[in-house]
Amino acid sequence: MRAVQEVRMRVLALVMLVLAATALSSPARSSSPTSASASGGGLSFISVGAGEVSGGYFAAVRAICERVNLVDRASLRCSPESTAGSIYNLFALRYGQLDIAMAQSDWHRHAWDGTAAFAARGPTPTLRSVMSLHAEPLTLLVRRAAGVRGFGDLRNRRVDLGHPSSGRRATIGVLMHAYGMTLDAFAATYELQAGAAIAELCAGRIDATLLIVGHPNAAIARTLRECAVDIAPIMGPEAEALVDDGSVYTSLVISGRSYPELAEDVRTFGVSATLVTLAAMPDAIVEAFARETLNGLAPLARRAPVLEGLDPAAMRTRGLSAPLHPGAERAFEAFFAGR
């Protein structure tokens, strides 16, 4: 448990340092930066925290922003922002650096409750949900020659744990605790962005990396096609205990149809990708953002395959701990009324 707590404290310290530096070097923003232009009938600008440029979060947010900017170009400008990931996004949202943010559903829950990495700052009662997007299975990529058949086999292997302020790094800490592992269990550990981790895996310089992504994923497709890499399952009593405790994790399957190289489905568990904002965000802006997402699911899936097959009913509830923002609620009501 101490190892997991140390990871969480390091994550919190790093995020706070980054946000402090950003605040000092950037013009001051109000807690509701777009409200003045929104109320005046002018053009409003929103920044949406995504993730790494090469990742699924950024692809999804970029596609949504492109649609918003096309359909609502007279009133709203949406900018996708490359960030370190979920935990950074949630702190940045809380401290006024972002207007809307992507976040894994487990860290969305922790931010709302004020637990884990958010315990020192307490709950975020002003957090509001915009919608849920795609399921995100924990995806264990392993070097074929390393002989890794599951998470427990990572002992004495060279393992990438992810960027310290990313949601995947914190979730890996939870999984390590479930398996009774500390950092000493590994031969070597690395703190890499997802793209760099995949490159190191293909080069044989690490044995495994664990990503939390929707499927199909272009980077994973390329990795399976070009490198001696497999997807290993995450199953057994340790994973089942995380699912069965009634928290935010659910059993998931990476379909064998996702990639030609998969001979069969891969069992794992995971979370949902969610979009969140704060209660102070103007209803009209959140409604427009949610409306264009719901109305554009088909073209959005063509721009970002991770958004394929979304169920609007599930998008209203799955993985959402904070209550829906009133603007999002109106967008869902209008969408279902018009079907």
PDB file of C-alpha atoms in Angstrom, residues 24-125:
ATOM      1  CA  LEU A  24       2.426  32.015 -13.255  1.00  0.00           C
ATOM      2  CA  SER A  25       3.305  32.064 -16.957  1.00  0.00           C
ATOM      3  CA  SER A  26      -0.221  32.479 -18.371  1.00  0.00           C
ATOM      4  CA  PRO A  27      -2.706  35.350 -18.287  1.00  0.00           C
ATOM      5  CA  ALA A  28      -5.157  35.058 -15.430  1.00  0.00           C
ATOM      6  CA  ARG A  29      -8.417  33.310 -16.234  1.00  0.00           C
ATOM      7  CA  SER A  30     -11.656  33.495 -14.374  1.00  0.00           C
ATOM      8  CA  SER A  31     -13.384  30.359 -13.139  1.00  0.00           C
ATOM      9  CA  SER A  32     -15.891  30.854 -15.960  1.00  0.00           C
ATOM     10  CA  PRO A  33     -13.685  32.201 -18.756  1.00  0.00           C
ATOM     11  CA  THR A  34     -16.259  32.146 -21.507  1.00  0.00           C
ATOM     12  CA  SER A  35     -19.247  33.573 -19.674  1.00  0.00           C
ATOM     13  CA  ALA A  36     -18.666  37.212 -20.640  1.00  0.00           C
ATOM     14  CA  SER A  37     -18.596  36.598 -24.375  1.00  0.00           C
ATOM     15  CA  ALA A  38     -21.444  34.093 -24.098  1.00  0.00           C
ATOM     16  CA  SER A  39     -23.734  36.533 -22.324  1.00  0.00           C
ATOM     17  CA  GLY A  40     -22.828  39.300 -24.757  1.00  0.00           C
ATOM     18  CA  GLY A  41     -23.823  37.236 -27.782  1.00  0.00           C
ATOM     19  CA  GLY A  42     -20.288  37.195 -29.208  1.00  0.00           C
ATOM     20  CA  LEU A  43     -17.863  34.408 -30.038  1.00  0.00           C
ATOM     21  CA  SER A  44     -17.001  32.135 -27.107  1.00  0.00           C
ATOM     22  CA  PHE A  45     -13.782  30.150 -26.825  1.00  0.00           C
ATOM     23  CA  ILE A  46     -13.392  26.890 -24.922  1.00  0.00           C
ATOM     24  CA  SER A  47     -10.310  24.789 -24.227  1.00  0.00           C
ATOM     25  CA  VAL A  48     -10.880  21.041 -23.957  1.00  0.00           C
ATOM     26  CA  GLY A  49      -8.198  19.036 -22.166  1.00  0.00           C
ATOM     27  CA  ALA A  50      -7.484  15.806 -24.022  1.00  0.00           C
ATOM     28  CA  GLY A  51      -4.261  13.800 -23.734  1.00  0.00           C
ATOM     29  CA  GLU A  52      -1.171  13.007 -25.761  1.00  0.00           C
ATOM     30  CA  VAL A  53      -1.324  14.093 -29.395  1.00  0.00           C
ATOM     31  CA  SER A  54      -0.874  10.493 -30.544  1.00  0.00           C
ATOM     32  CA  GLY A  55      -3.573   9.113 -28.229  1.00  0.00           C
ATOM     33  CA  GLY A  56      -7.264   8.325 -28.454  1.00  0.00           C
ATOM     34  CA  TYR A  57      -8.352  11.180 -26.167  1.00  0.00           C
ATOM     35  CA  PHE A  58      -6.786  13.785 -28.432  1.00  0.00           C
ATOM     36  CA  ALA A  59      -8.243  12.166 -31.564  1.00  0.00           C
ATOM     37  CA  ALA A  60     -11.720  12.145 -30.023  1.00  0.00           C
ATOM     38  CA  VAL A  61     -11.568  15.726 -28.752  1.00  0.00           C
ATOM     39  CA  ARG A  62     -10.093  17.015 -32.006  1.00  0.00           C
ATOM     40  CA  ALA A  63     -12.920  15.399 -33.985  1.00  0.00           C
ATOM     41  CA  ILE A  64     -15.572  16.857 -31.655  1.00  0.00           C
ATOM     42  CA  CYS A  65     -14.007  20.325 -31.732  1.00  0.00           C
ATOM     43  CA  GLU A  66     -13.795  20.271 -35.524  1.00  0.00           C
ATOM     44  CA  ARG A  67     -17.512  19.535 -35.698  1.00  0.00           C
ATOM     45  CA  VAL A  68     -18.390  22.195 -33.112  1.00  0.00           C
ATOM     46  CA  ASN A  69     -16.292  24.756 -34.980  1.00  0.00           C
ATOM     47  CA  LEU A  70     -17.980  23.886 -38.268  1.00  0.00           C
ATOM     48  CA  VAL A  71     -21.592  23.826 -37.092  1.00  0.00           C
ATOM     49  CA  ASP A  72     -21.420  26.583 -34.459  1.00  0.00           C
ATOM     50  CA  ARG A  73     -18.722  28.718 -36.095  1.00  0.00           C
ATOM     51  CA  ALA A  74     -20.634  31.953 -35.535  1.00  0.00           C
ATOM     52  CA  SER A  75     -20.843  31.511 -31.767  1.00  0.00           C
ATOM     53  CA  LEU A  76     -18.289  29.006 -30.488  1.00  0.00           C
ATOM     54  CA  ARG A  77     -14.638  28.094 -30.983  1.00  0.00           C
ATOM     55  CA  CYS A  78     -13.430  24.807 -29.478  1.00  0.00           C
ATOM     56  CA  SER A  79      -9.721  24.076 -29.045  1.00  0.00           C
ATOM     57  CA  PRO A  80      -8.361  20.573 -28.260  1.00  0.00           C
ATOM     58  CA  GLU A  81      -5.462  20.779 -25.829  1.00  0.00           C
ATOM     59  CA  SER A  82      -2.651  18.235 -25.597  1.00  0.00           C
ATOM     60  CA  THR A  83      -2.092  17.327 -21.929  1.00  0.00           C
ATOM     61  CA  ALA A  84      -0.493  14.693 -19.731  1.00  0.00           C
ATOM     62  CA  GLY A  85      -3.826  12.937 -19.161  1.00  0.00           C
ATOM     63  CA  SER A  86      -6.739  12.465 -16.795  1.00  0.00           C
ATOM     64  CA  ILE A  87      -5.309  13.567 -13.454  1.00  0.00           C
ATOM     65  CA  TYR A  88      -3.662  16.641 -14.939  1.00  0.00           C
ATOM     66  CA  ASN A  89      -6.920  17.476 -16.726  1.00  0.00           C
ATOM     67  CA  LEU A  90      -9.009  17.218 -13.558  1.00  0.00           C
ATOM     68  CA  PHE A  91      -6.698  19.477 -11.565  1.00  0.00           C
ATOM     69  CA  ALA A  92      -6.400  21.908 -14.497  1.00  0.00           C
ATOM     70  CA  LEU A  93     -10.184  22.039 -14.779  1.00  0.00           C
ATOM     71  CA  ARG A  94     -10.545  22.680 -11.055  1.00  0.00           C
ATOM     72  CA  TYR A  95      -8.033  25.541 -11.149  1.00  0.00           C
ATOM     73  CA  GLY A  96      -9.412  27.255 -14.247  1.00  0.00           C
ATOM     74  CA  GLN A  97      -6.858  26.173 -16.840  1.00  0.00           C
ATOM     75  CA  LEU A  98      -9.392  24.180 -18.877  1.00  0.00           C
ATOM     76  CA  ASP A  99     -13.107  24.558 -19.647  1.00  0.00           C
ATOM     77  CA  ILE A 100     -13.960  20.921 -20.420  1.00  0.00           C
ATOM     78  CA  ALA A 101     -11.770  17.881 -19.804  1.00  0.00           C
ATOM     79  CA  MET A 102     -11.459  14.233 -20.730  1.00  0.00           C
ATOM     80  CA  ALA A 103     -10.970  11.895 -17.774  1.00  0.00           C
ATOM     81  CA  GLN A 104     -11.015   8.200 -17.039  1.00  0.00           C
ATOM     82  CA  SER A 105     -14.157   7.331 -15.097  1.00  0.00           C
ATOM     83  CA  ASP A 106     -12.176   6.030 -12.099  1.00  0.00           C
ATOM     84  CA  TRP A 107     -10.324   9.340 -11.643  1.00  0.00           C
ATOM     85  CA  HIS A 108     -13.499  11.284 -12.421  1.00  0.00           C
ATOM     86  CA  ARG A 109     -14.972   9.444  -9.418  1.00  0.00           C
ATOM     87  CA  HIS A 110     -11.956  10.183  -7.212  1.00  0.00           C
ATOM     88  CA  ALA A 111     -12.061  13.890  -8.125  1.00  0.00           C
ATOM     89  CA  TRP A 112     -15.757  14.071  -7.239  1.00  0.00           C
ATOM     90  CA  ASP A 113     -15.248  12.216  -3.937  1.00  0.00           C
ATOM     91  CA  GLY A 114     -11.922  13.826  -3.028  1.00  0.00           C
ATOM     92  CA  THR A 115     -10.099  10.515  -2.656  1.00  0.00           C
ATOM     93  CA  ALA A 116      -6.803   8.963  -3.820  1.00  0.00           C
ATOM     94  CA  ALA A 117      -4.739  11.601  -5.678  1.00  0.00           C
ATOM     95  CA  PHE A 118      -7.382  14.237  -4.793  1.00  0.00           C
ATOM     96  CA  ALA A 119      -7.546  13.548  -1.053  1.00  0.00           C
ATOM     97  CA  ALA A 120      -5.304  16.479  -0.077  1.00  0.00           C
ATOM     98  CA  ARG A 121      -7.603  18.993  -1.817  1.00  0.00           C
ATOM     99  CA  GLY A 122     -10.877  17.309  -0.947  1.00  0.00           C
ATOM    100  CA  PRO A 123     -13.980  16.743  -3.084  1.00  0.00           C
ATOM    101  CA  THR A 124     -14.855  18.826  -6.135  1.00  0.00           C
ATOM    102  CA  PRO A 125     -18.546  19.576  -5.511  1.00  0.00           C
TER     103      PRO A 125
END
